[in-house]
GROMACS .gro file of C-alpha atoms in nm:
model
  477
    1MET     CA    1  -1.328  -2.670   0.415
    2THR     CA    2  -0.978  -2.663   0.567
    3ILE     CA    3  -0.909  -2.381   0.811
    4HIS     CA    4  -0.594  -2.184   0.739
    5GLN     CA    5  -0.448  -2.139   1.085
    6ASN     CA    6  -0.245  -1.873   1.259
    7LEU     CA    7   0.130  -1.928   1.302
    8ILE     CA    8   0.247  -1.875   1.660
    9ALA     CA    9   0.589  -1.981   1.790
   10GLY     CA   10   0.640  -2.200   1.486
   11GLU     CA   11   0.312  -2.390   1.527
   12TRP     CA   12  -0.008  -2.366   1.324
   13VAL     CA   13  -0.297  -2.304   1.565
   14GLY     CA   14  -0.666  -2.211   1.552
   15SER     CA   15  -0.987  -2.407   1.519
   16THR     CA   16  -1.251  -2.150   1.421
   17GLY     CA   17  -1.243  -1.972   1.088
   18SER     CA   18  -1.389  -1.671   0.909
   19GLU     CA   19  -1.499  -1.687   0.545
   20ASN     CA   20  -1.292  -1.510   0.281
   21VAL     CA   21  -1.548  -1.404   0.018
   22ASN     CA   22  -1.478  -1.340  -0.351
   23PRO     CA   23  -1.602  -0.986  -0.440
   24SER     CA   24  -1.642  -1.091  -0.805
   25ASP     CA   25  -1.877  -1.373  -0.703
   26THR     CA   26  -2.008  -1.352  -0.350
   27ASN     CA   27  -2.132  -1.712  -0.376
   28GLU     CA   28  -1.770  -1.828  -0.377
   29ILE     CA   29  -1.579  -1.873  -0.052
   30VAL     CA   30  -1.207  -1.843  -0.119
   31GLY     CA   31  -1.120  -2.012   0.210
   32LEU     CA   32  -1.161  -2.024   0.586
   33TYR     CA   33  -0.904  -1.834   0.791
   34ALA     CA   34  -0.852  -1.857   1.166
   35GLN     CA   35  -0.938  -1.571   1.399
   36ALA     CA   36  -0.682  -1.497   1.669
   37THR     CA   37  -0.784  -1.416   2.025
   38ALA     CA   38  -0.617  -1.155   2.242
   39ASP     CA   39  -0.438  -1.440   2.420
   40ASP     CA   40  -0.314  -1.574   2.086
   41VAL     CA   41  -0.167  -1.234   2.005
   42SER     CA   42   0.001  -1.211   2.345
   43GLN     CA   43   0.156  -1.553   2.289
   44ALA     CA   44   0.278  -1.445   1.943
   45ILE     CA   45   0.441  -1.134   2.090
   46ALA     CA   46   0.606  -1.343   2.363
   47ALA     CA   47   0.733  -1.588   2.100
   48ALA     CA   48   0.878  -1.306   1.889
   49LYS     CA   49   1.047  -1.155   2.194
   50ALA     CA   50   1.199  -1.490   2.289
   51ALA     CA   51   1.325  -1.549   1.934
   52PHE     CA   52   1.480  -1.204   1.894
   53PRO     CA   53   1.820  -1.254   2.065
   54ALA     CA   54   1.919  -1.548   1.844
   55TRP     CA   55   1.770  -1.413   1.520
   56SER     CA   56   1.918  -1.066   1.567
   57ARG     CA   57   2.263  -1.226   1.582
   58SER     CA   58   2.205  -1.481   1.306
   59GLY     CA   59   2.445  -1.502   1.016
   60ILE     CA   60   2.382  -1.299   0.704
   61LEU     CA   61   2.400  -1.609   0.484
   62GLU     CA   62   2.117  -1.772   0.681
   63ARG     CA   63   1.894  -1.469   0.636
   64HIS     CA   64   1.992  -1.437   0.270
   65ALA     CA   65   1.910  -1.801   0.198
   66ILE     CA   66   1.564  -1.781   0.359
   67LEU     CA   67   1.465  -1.458   0.184
   68LYS     CA   68   1.602  -1.575  -0.152
   69LYS     CA   69   1.421  -1.908  -0.125
   70THR     CA   70   1.102  -1.720  -0.045
   71ALA     CA   71   1.145  -1.490  -0.346
   72ASP     CA   72   1.204  -1.785  -0.576
   73GLU     CA   73   0.895  -1.974  -0.460
   74ILE     CA   74   0.668  -1.670  -0.483
   75LEU     CA   75   0.786  -1.607  -0.839
   76ALA     CA   76   0.748  -1.971  -0.938
   77ARG     CA   77   0.389  -1.965  -0.809
   78LYS     CA   78   0.295  -1.625  -0.954
   79GLN     CA   79   0.003  -1.761  -1.159
   80GLU     CA   80  -0.144  -1.949  -0.862
   81LEU     CA   81  -0.088  -1.669  -0.612
   82GLY     CA   82  -0.201  -1.403  -0.859
   83THR     CA   83  -0.526  -1.593  -0.907
   84LEU     CA   84  -0.571  -1.616  -0.529
   85LEU     CA   85  -0.510  -1.242  -0.498
   86SER     CA   86  -0.764  -1.160  -0.769
   87ARG     CA   87  -1.021  -1.390  -0.612
   88GLU     CA   88  -0.996  -1.237  -0.266
   89GLU     CA   89  -0.932  -0.868  -0.346
   90GLY     CA   90  -1.091  -0.816  -0.688
   91LYS     CA   91  -0.793  -0.695  -0.891
   92THR     CA   92  -0.783  -0.825  -1.248
   93LEU     CA   93  -0.566  -1.131  -1.302
   94PRO     CA   94  -0.287  -0.939  -1.484
   95GLU     CA   95  -0.278  -0.695  -1.191
   96GLY     CA   96  -0.278  -0.983  -0.943
   97ILE     CA   97   0.011  -1.158  -1.116
   98GLY     CA   98   0.197  -0.827  -1.142
   99GLU     CA   99   0.161  -0.767  -0.769
  100VAL     CA  100   0.285  -1.117  -0.685
  101THR     CA  101   0.585  -1.061  -0.911
  102ARG     CA  102   0.657  -0.739  -0.726
  103ALA     CA  103   0.644  -0.922  -0.392
  104ALA     CA  104   0.901  -1.171  -0.522
  105GLN     CA  105   1.123  -0.883  -0.636
  106ILE     CA  106   1.100  -0.724  -0.292
  107PHE     CA  107   1.210  -1.042  -0.115
  108ASP     CA  108   1.491  -1.084  -0.368
  109PHE     CA  109   1.607  -0.725  -0.311
  110PHE     CA  110   1.619  -0.766   0.066
  111ALA     CA  111   1.791  -1.103   0.033
  112GLY     CA  112   2.066  -0.902  -0.135
  113GLU     CA  113   2.053  -0.634   0.132
  114THR     CA  114   2.147  -0.889   0.398
  115LEU     CA  115   2.485  -0.914   0.224
  116ARG     CA  116   2.524  -0.536   0.204
  117LEU     CA  117   2.481  -0.447   0.572
  118ALA     CA  118   2.737  -0.177   0.635
  119GLY     CA  119   2.844   0.088   0.884
  120GLU     CA  120   3.109   0.355   0.910
  121VAL     CA  121   3.450   0.381   1.072
  122LEU     CA  122   3.552   0.738   1.148
  123PRO     CA  123   3.834   0.907   1.336
  124SER     CA  124   3.732   1.079   1.656
  125ALA     CA  125   3.791   1.449   1.710
  126ARG     CA  126   4.013   1.329   1.994
  127PRO     CA  127   4.351   1.179   1.897
  128GLY     CA  128   4.399   0.804   1.937
  129ILE     CA  129   4.029   0.719   1.946
  130GLY     CA  130   3.832   0.535   1.678
  131VAL     CA  131   3.457   0.557   1.613
  132GLU     CA  132   3.235   0.285   1.469
  133ILE     CA  133   2.880   0.358   1.356
  134THR     CA  134   2.663   0.050   1.305
  135ARG     CA  135   2.297  -0.039   1.261
  136GLU     CA  136   2.130  -0.296   1.484
  137PRO     CA  137   1.782  -0.451   1.466
  138LEU     CA  138   1.504  -0.272   1.648
  139GLY     CA  139   1.336  -0.571   1.818
  140VAL     CA  140   0.986  -0.713   1.785
  141ILE     CA  141   0.808  -0.545   1.493
  142GLY     CA  142   0.429  -0.528   1.473
  143ILE     CA  143   0.310  -0.524   1.111
  144ILE     CA  144  -0.045  -0.418   1.020
  145THR     CA  145  -0.136  -0.419   0.650
  146PRO     CA  146  -0.437  -0.309   0.441
  147TRP     CA  147  -0.656  -0.500   0.196
  148ASN     CA  148  -0.576  -0.318  -0.128
  149PHE     CA  149  -0.230  -0.472  -0.186
  150PRO     CA  150  -0.262  -0.811  -0.013
  151ILE     CA  151   0.084  -0.943  -0.099
  152ALA     CA  152   0.303  -0.646  -0.199
  153ILE     CA  153   0.257  -0.440   0.118
  154PRO     CA  154   0.312  -0.738   0.353
  155ALA     CA  155   0.624  -0.817   0.147
  156TRP     CA  156   0.769  -0.468   0.172
  157LYS     CA  157   0.728  -0.472   0.549
  158ILE     CA  158   0.815  -0.834   0.636
  159ALA     CA  159   1.120  -0.864   0.407
  160PRO     CA  160   1.319  -0.570   0.553
  161ALA     CA  161   1.212  -0.654   0.908
  162LEU     CA  162   1.365  -1.002   0.872
  163CYS     CA  163   1.659  -0.881   0.663
  164TYR     CA  164   1.779  -0.650   0.939
  165GLY     CA  165   1.736  -0.911   1.215
  166ASN     CA  166   1.401  -0.822   1.369
  167THR     CA  167   1.127  -1.063   1.468
  168VAL     CA  168   0.769  -1.010   1.355
  169VAL     CA  169   0.407  -1.024   1.468
  170PHE     CA  170   0.198  -0.979   1.153
  171LYS     CA  171  -0.170  -0.885   1.128
  172PRO     CA  172  -0.310  -0.879   0.772
  173ALA     CA  173  -0.638  -0.712   0.676
  174GLU     CA  174  -0.945  -0.920   0.759
  175LEU     CA  175  -1.078  -0.899   0.402
  176VAL     CA  176  -0.770  -1.054   0.237
  177PRO     CA  177  -0.598  -1.310   0.460
  178GLY     CA  178  -0.521  -1.556   0.177
  179CYS     CA  179  -0.211  -1.400   0.024
  180SER     CA  180  -0.070  -1.315   0.366
  181TRP     CA  181  -0.116  -1.672   0.485
  182ALA     CA  182   0.058  -1.796   0.170
  183ILE     CA  183   0.372  -1.586   0.212
  184VAL     CA  184   0.395  -1.670   0.582
  185ASP     CA  185   0.367  -2.038   0.493
  186ILE     CA  186   0.644  -1.997   0.232
  187LEU     CA  187   0.873  -1.819   0.480
  188HIS     CA  188   0.802  -2.080   0.746
  189ARG     CA  189   0.895  -2.364   0.511
  190ALA     CA  190   1.200  -2.171   0.390
  191GLY     CA  191   1.355  -2.229   0.732
  192LEU     CA  192   1.271  -1.941   0.963
  193PRO     CA  193   1.334  -2.040   1.326
  194LYS     CA  194   1.032  -2.072   1.553
  195GLY     CA  195   0.892  -1.744   1.676
  196VAL     CA  196   1.076  -1.523   1.426
  197LEU     CA  197   0.759  -1.467   1.221
  198ASN     CA  198   0.413  -1.496   1.374
  199LEU     CA  199   0.083  -1.461   1.188
  200VAL     CA  200  -0.226  -1.348   1.380
  201MET     CA  201  -0.536  -1.301   1.166
  202GLY     CA  202  -0.855  -1.138   1.286
  203PRO     CA  203  -1.027  -0.808   1.361
  204GLY     CA  204  -0.837  -0.494   1.445
  205SER     CA  205  -1.043  -0.446   1.760
  206VAL     CA  206  -0.889  -0.764   1.901
  207VAL     CA  207  -0.563  -0.837   1.719
  208GLY     CA  208  -0.455  -0.483   1.641
  209GLN     CA  209  -0.551  -0.347   1.979
  210THR     CA  210  -0.357  -0.618   2.165
  211MET     CA  211  -0.053  -0.531   1.957
  212LEU     CA  212  -0.092  -0.161   2.032
  213ASP     CA  213  -0.127  -0.229   2.404
  214SER     CA  214   0.189  -0.442   2.430
  215PRO     CA  215   0.506  -0.282   2.573
  216ASP     CA  216   0.709  -0.565   2.415
  217ILE     CA  217   0.658  -0.444   2.057
  218ALA     CA  218   0.949  -0.214   1.975
  219GLY     CA  219   0.808  -0.079   1.650
  220ILE     CA  220   0.484  -0.083   1.452
  221THR     CA  221   0.463  -0.029   1.079
  222PHE     CA  222   0.109   0.043   0.964
  223THR     CA  223  -0.061   0.106   0.631
  224GLY     CA  224  -0.430   0.194   0.634
  225SER     CA  225  -0.677   0.469   0.712
  226THR     CA  226  -0.581   0.805   0.859
  227GLY     CA  227  -0.809   0.753   1.158
  228THR     CA  228  -0.653   0.420   1.253
  229GLY     CA  229  -0.307   0.562   1.190
  230LYS     CA  230  -0.370   0.830   1.452
  231ARG     CA  231  -0.464   0.557   1.701
  232VAL     CA  232  -0.143   0.369   1.621
  233ALA     CA  233   0.055   0.688   1.681
  234ALA     CA  234  -0.114   0.769   2.011
  235ALA     CA  235  -0.070   0.415   2.146
  236SER     CA  236   0.295   0.406   2.035
  237ILE     CA  237   0.379   0.732   2.204
  238GLU     CA  238   0.240   0.584   2.526
  239HIS     CA  239   0.500   0.306   2.504
  240ASN     CA  240   0.783   0.520   2.360
  241ARG     CA  241   0.761   0.291   2.057
  242LYS     CA  242   0.891   0.364   1.710
  243PHE     CA  243   0.611   0.384   1.453
  244GLN     CA  244   0.576   0.421   1.079
  245LEU     CA  245   0.248   0.524   0.914
  246GLU     CA  246   0.129   0.517   0.553
  247MET     CA  247  -0.223   0.653   0.531
  248GLY     CA  248  -0.449   0.840   0.292
  249GLY     CA  249  -0.410   1.039  -0.025
  250LYS     CA  250  -0.608   1.278  -0.243
  251ASN     CA  251  -0.360   1.283  -0.522
  252PRO     CA  252  -0.368   1.548  -0.795
  253MET     CA  253  -0.284   1.514  -1.162
  254ILE     CA  254  -0.235   1.839  -1.350
  255VAL     CA  255  -0.305   1.846  -1.724
  256LEU     CA  256  -0.161   2.154  -1.898
  257ASP     CA  257  -0.261   2.301  -2.235
  258ASP     CA  258   0.062   2.175  -2.393
  259ALA     CA  259   0.014   1.813  -2.282
  260ASP     CA  260   0.005   1.525  -2.526
  261LEU     CA  261  -0.368   1.450  -2.509
  262GLY     CA  262  -0.330   1.074  -2.551
  263VAL     CA  263  -0.061   1.050  -2.283
  264ALA     CA  264  -0.265   1.263  -2.043
  265VAL     CA  265  -0.586   1.066  -2.090
  266GLU     CA  266  -0.417   0.729  -2.046
  267ALA     CA  267  -0.232   0.843  -1.734
  268ALA     CA  268  -0.553   0.982  -1.584
  269ALA     CA  269  -0.760   0.673  -1.666
  270ASN     CA  270  -0.496   0.438  -1.527
  271SER     CA  271  -0.446   0.644  -1.212
  272GLY     CA  272  -0.810   0.708  -1.137
  273PHE     CA  273  -0.997   0.393  -1.235
  274PHE     CA  274  -0.772   0.088  -1.266
  275SER     CA  275  -0.743  -0.137  -0.961
  276THR     CA  276  -1.096   0.001  -0.905
  277GLY     CA  277  -0.939   0.325  -0.779
  278GLN     CA  278  -0.842   0.136  -0.463
  279ARG     CA  279  -0.484   0.261  -0.446
  280CYS     CA  280  -0.358   0.521  -0.203
  281THR     CA  281  -0.159   0.666  -0.496
  282ALA     CA  282  -0.461   0.693  -0.728
  283SER     CA  283  -0.533   1.030  -0.893
  284SER     CA  284  -0.874   1.126  -0.763
  285ARG     CA  285  -0.831   1.497  -0.854
  286LEU     CA  286  -0.770   1.601  -1.214
  287ILE     CA  287  -0.669   1.967  -1.241
  288VAL     CA  288  -0.699   2.077  -1.603
  289THR     CA  289  -0.617   2.413  -1.763
  290GLU     CA  290  -0.877   2.594  -1.973
  291GLY     CA  291  -0.718   2.554  -2.317
  292ILE     CA  292  -0.729   2.173  -2.311
  293HIS     CA  293  -1.020   2.124  -2.071
  294ASP     CA  294  -1.302   2.045  -2.312
  295LYS     CA  295  -1.090   1.825  -2.540
  296PHE     CA  296  -0.957   1.637  -2.237
  297VAL     CA  297  -1.304   1.578  -2.091
  298ASP     CA  298  -1.432   1.447  -2.425
  299ALA     CA  299  -1.131   1.218  -2.473
  300LEU     CA  300  -1.135   1.088  -2.117
  301THR     CA  301  -1.508   1.018  -2.136
  302GLU     CA  302  -1.453   0.818  -2.454
  303ARG     CA  303  -1.173   0.627  -2.286
  304MET     CA  304  -1.398   0.547  -1.989
  305LYS     CA  305  -1.662   0.403  -2.224
  306SER     CA  306  -1.409   0.139  -2.332
  307ILE     CA  307  -1.328   0.024  -1.976
  308GLN     CA  308  -1.486  -0.317  -1.917
  309VAL     CA  309  -1.595  -0.379  -1.558
  310GLY     CA  310  -1.646  -0.739  -1.455
  311HIS     CA  311  -1.527  -1.057  -1.286
  312ALA     CA  312  -1.159  -1.020  -1.197
  313LEU     CA  313  -1.059  -1.348  -1.363
  314ARG     CA  314  -1.229  -1.283  -1.699
  315PRO     CA  315  -0.977  -1.198  -1.973
  316GLU     CA  316  -1.195  -0.917  -2.112
  317THR     CA  317  -1.212  -0.736  -1.776
  318HIS     CA  318  -1.017  -0.412  -1.729
  319VAL     CA  319  -1.151  -0.318  -1.385
  320GLY     CA  320  -1.274  -0.566  -1.126
  321PRO     CA  321  -1.522  -0.521  -0.842
  322VAL     CA  322  -1.501  -0.300  -0.537
  323VAL     CA  323  -1.358  -0.506  -0.249
  324ASP     CA  324  -1.680  -0.546  -0.046
  325GLY     CA  325  -2.026  -0.409   0.024
  326ARG     CA  326  -1.910  -0.156   0.282
  327GLN     CA  327  -1.660  -0.001   0.041
  328LEU     CA  328  -1.921  -0.001  -0.236
  329LYS     CA  329  -2.160   0.192  -0.012
  330GLN     CA  330  -1.887   0.443   0.070
  331ASP     CA  331  -1.826   0.496  -0.301
  332THR     CA  332  -2.194   0.540  -0.389
  333ASP     CA  333  -2.249   0.768  -0.090
  334TYR     CA  334  -1.974   0.996  -0.218
  335ILE     CA  335  -2.127   0.995  -0.566
  336GLU     CA  336  -2.451   1.121  -0.411
  337ILE     CA  337  -2.254   1.382  -0.216
  338GLY     CA  338  -2.085   1.503  -0.536
  339VAL     CA  339  -2.420   1.550  -0.710
  340LYS     CA  340  -2.561   1.739  -0.409
  341GLU     CA  341  -2.251   1.959  -0.395
  342GLY     CA  342  -2.320   2.075  -0.751
  343ALA     CA  343  -2.054   1.888  -0.947
  344LYS     CA  344  -2.162   1.757  -1.288
  345LEU     CA  345  -2.182   1.378  -1.313
  346ALA     CA  346  -2.021   1.354  -1.656
  347PHE     CA  347  -1.993   0.975  -1.671
  348GLY     CA  348  -2.065   0.662  -1.472
  349GLY     CA  349  -2.169   0.626  -1.114
  350GLU     CA  350  -2.398   0.329  -1.169
  351ARG     CA  351  -2.402   0.001  -0.979
  352LEU     CA  352  -2.353  -0.271  -1.242
  353GLU     CA  353  -2.504  -0.619  -1.263
  354ARG     CA  354  -2.301  -0.906  -1.404
  355ASP     CA  355  -2.363  -1.280  -1.442
  356THR     CA  356  -2.220  -1.337  -1.094
  357PRO     CA  357  -2.324  -1.148  -0.780
  358GLY     CA  358  -2.053  -0.899  -0.694
  359PHE     CA  359  -1.967  -0.541  -0.603
  360PHE     CA  360  -1.940  -0.388  -0.950
  361LEU     CA  361  -1.934  -0.010  -0.995
  362GLN     CA  362  -1.907   0.193  -1.314
  363PRO     CA  363  -1.604   0.428  -1.316
  364THR     CA  364  -1.725   0.776  -1.229
  365LEU     CA  365  -1.616   1.121  -1.347
  366PHE     CA  366  -1.734   1.451  -1.201
  367THR     CA  367  -1.661   1.771  -1.394
  368GLU     CA  368  -1.713   2.134  -1.287
  369ALA     CA  369  -1.593   2.037  -0.941
  370THR     CA  370  -1.420   2.274  -0.703
  371ASN     CA  371  -1.134   2.203  -0.469
  372GLN     CA  372  -1.355   2.283  -0.170
  373MET     CA  373  -1.605   2.005  -0.236
  374ARG     CA  374  -1.589   1.696  -0.018
  375ILE     CA  375  -1.536   1.478  -0.327
  376SER     CA  376  -1.219   1.680  -0.392
  377ARG     CA  377  -1.087   1.682  -0.035
  378GLU     CA  378  -1.175   1.347   0.122
  379GLU     CA  379  -1.032   1.012   0.019
  380ILE     CA  380  -1.310   0.805  -0.143
  381PHE     CA  381  -1.091   0.503  -0.227
  382GLY     CA  382  -1.293   0.399  -0.528
  383PRO     CA  383  -1.318   0.466  -0.904
  384VAL     CA  384  -1.453   0.818  -0.848
  385VAL     CA  385  -1.263   1.118  -0.986
  386SER     CA  386  -1.334   1.492  -0.966
  387LEU     CA  387  -1.213   1.723  -1.244
  388ILE     CA  388  -1.133   2.087  -1.163
  389ARG     CA  389  -1.091   2.358  -1.428
  390VAL     CA  390  -0.813   2.617  -1.373
  391LYS     CA  391  -0.668   2.911  -1.567
  392ASP     CA  392  -0.300   2.828  -1.583
  393TYR     CA  393  -0.006   2.637  -1.434
  394ASP     CA  394   0.031   2.864  -1.131
  395GLU     CA  395  -0.331   2.812  -1.028
  396ALA     CA  396  -0.300   2.439  -1.097
  397LEU     CA  397   0.007   2.406  -0.873
  398ALA     CA  398  -0.157   2.599  -0.591
  399MET     CA  399  -0.468   2.381  -0.614
  400ALA     CA  400  -0.265   2.059  -0.632
  401ASN     CA  401  -0.090   2.152  -0.308
  402ASP     CA  402  -0.412   2.267  -0.137
  403THR     CA  403  -0.485   1.937   0.035
  404PRO     CA  404  -0.420   1.785   0.379
  405PHE     CA  405  -0.249   1.494   0.203
  406GLY     CA  406   0.081   1.466   0.017
  407LEU     CA  407   0.148   1.116  -0.111
  408SER     CA  408   0.171   1.127  -0.491
  409ALA     CA  409   0.121   1.394  -0.759
  410GLY     CA  410   0.142   1.402  -1.136
  411ILE     CA  411   0.163   1.642  -1.428
  412ALA     CA  412   0.101   1.594  -1.799
  413THR     CA  413   0.304   1.845  -2.000
  414THR     CA  414   0.556   1.866  -2.283
  415SER     CA  415   0.723   2.167  -2.119
  416LEU     CA  416   1.058   2.098  -1.953
  417LYS     CA  417   1.015   2.427  -1.764
  418TYR     CA  418   0.685   2.327  -1.603
  419ALA     CA  419   0.788   1.966  -1.544
  420THR     CA  420   1.104   2.077  -1.364
  421HIS     CA  421   0.920   2.339  -1.160
  422PHE     CA  422   0.650   2.092  -1.058
  423LYS     CA  423   0.900   1.828  -0.946
  424ARG     CA  424   1.059   2.086  -0.720
  425ASN     CA  425   0.745   2.254  -0.589
  426SER     CA  426   0.490   1.976  -0.558
  427GLU     CA  427   0.419   1.905  -0.190
  428ALA     CA  428   0.412   1.529  -0.237
  429GLY     CA  429   0.649   1.249  -0.151
  430MET     CA  430   0.637   1.106  -0.504
  431VAL     CA  431   0.603   1.300  -0.829
  432MET     CA  432   0.523   1.165  -1.176
  433VAL     CA  433   0.569   1.345  -1.509
  434ASN     CA  434   0.360   1.210  -1.798
  435LEU     CA  435   0.297   0.893  -1.600
  436PRO     CA  436   0.015   0.760  -1.380
  437THR     CA  437   0.047   0.866  -1.017
  438ALA     CA  438  -0.004   0.501  -0.919
  439GLY     CA  439   0.281   0.262  -0.991
  440VAL     CA  440   0.622   0.271  -0.824
  441ASP     CA  441   0.933   0.054  -0.833
  442PHE     CA  442   1.024  -0.197  -0.562
  443HIS     CA  443   1.380  -0.070  -0.498
  444VAL     CA  444   1.317   0.300  -0.435
  445PRO     CA  445   1.163   0.482  -0.137
  446PHE     CA  446   0.785   0.499  -0.099
  447GLY     CA  447   0.604   0.754   0.115
  448GLY     CA  448   0.449   1.096   0.139
  449ARG     CA  449   0.410   1.414   0.339
  450LYS     CA  450   0.152   1.584   0.559
  451ALA     CA  451  -0.137   1.354   0.660
  452SER     CA  452  -0.031   1.082   0.415
  453SER     CA  453   0.275   0.949   0.596
  454PHE     CA  454   0.476   0.964   0.913
  455GLY     CA  455   0.821   0.827   0.982
  456PRO     CA  456   1.096   0.691   0.759
  457ARG     CA  457   1.025   0.588   0.400
  458GLU     CA  458   0.941   0.230   0.306
  459GLN     CA  459   1.117   0.013   0.045
  460GLY     CA  460   1.470   0.014  -0.091
  461LYS     CA  461   1.770   0.087   0.124
  462TYR     CA  462   1.569   0.359   0.300
  463ALA     CA  463   1.380   0.084   0.488
  464ALA     CA  464   1.682   0.053   0.718
  465GLU     CA  465   1.589   0.387   0.875
  466PHE     CA  466   1.284   0.232   1.040
  467PHE     CA  467   1.388  -0.128   1.098
  468THR     CA  468   1.725  -0.053   1.262
  469VAL     CA  469   1.870   0.166   1.534
  470VAL     CA  470   2.206   0.340   1.505
  471LYS     CA  471   2.484   0.265   1.754
  472THR     CA  472   2.798   0.474   1.793
  473ALA     CA  473   3.094   0.296   1.961
  474TYR     CA  474   3.426   0.451   2.067
  475THR     CA  475   3.757   0.267   2.115
  476GLN     CA  476   4.082   0.405   2.244
  477GLY     CA  477   4.363   0.249   2.042
   0.00000   0.00000   0.00000
């Protein structure tokens, strides 16, 4: 089997590979992907540093052409790349194709942004002096991405980094190197100069740590666990390095008595169980008022019965496997914790067998939970949802905000009063009304509050806040 190599200074290198296993069928090896050494990472950082002066001053049409060509190829190959994504991560094929399409849209958006780079010209408070305010690239950017969105998250970090004239050292998650390798290959063939984009695959203990230890990386953008995010922050402070963190969530969805029951159930099922619950924006806490509680539980349970769990590439599948055995154990451990804490296991929780060996788990609903239980406070990152009964909207809002996290939050209601109040008073970075908490557009800011995020928002024009630095220049006329 061919080894997919690392890209360092414009050259494909690496002779030993790690197996990329299909979670829908653990007998299938998706591919072999090279493992970078600490020396490889150091060489990649040196290459990015050497390439920065020329790339940071490159013409906007050159950057536009490369990013647009990349967007076009990703979109043209959406079926192929979507299948690859579903094979290595476990999302269903429609979800895989949808994510690839989003990656193409992100590259297309930032291709356009290269032509919209702008600053300000202001008069000084002192007569006869002009002031120019411009944005300049930050430098070498370290990019560390998670396994749950193997092509969209790399896209929304790599595209703006290149758009604004930075160079990149990119470490994808070990579990899903395939999609990352593919977009790096596309960018490389689209004409990026040597050293502008470097791919270093391998374990965080080697690749990630070498990146954190380097004084030559000017900024690190990280998406992953809260624990690792704290390590990124501590190491970055040591080097006076700019850093951007997207971490955990324990996202609430409130269902009020006046909600449209069908809308509420579909939003909750989509948020909590689809993509196997492996989204940082998933609703893992349902906060339901007394008047609709029993009807909602009955309707949601019926909806869960119709969810087909199986091989990600099968057309009848609604929810694919958990990404790997370690994540599956974490999910089942939390199910045991929920039972011991006294929550009622209303549906699911069983390990499922299919005609291929894989990590299949039945979507799980706990009722009669409290907001103090571990299953209601800690991020499980699987298809496991706790449902909490409350008296009214005021109690629901207080409970929704009673969390160390603040990424996404939702409400199901037909009341303009409550919808408006919730949008203003929810302590989350993203708020959804009568919609799933998971699912955001590619051209608007993404990010949260509290322990969920740190630093400037990702995506859209707000990405410039992280990937550039502001310069103020004075001229006496």
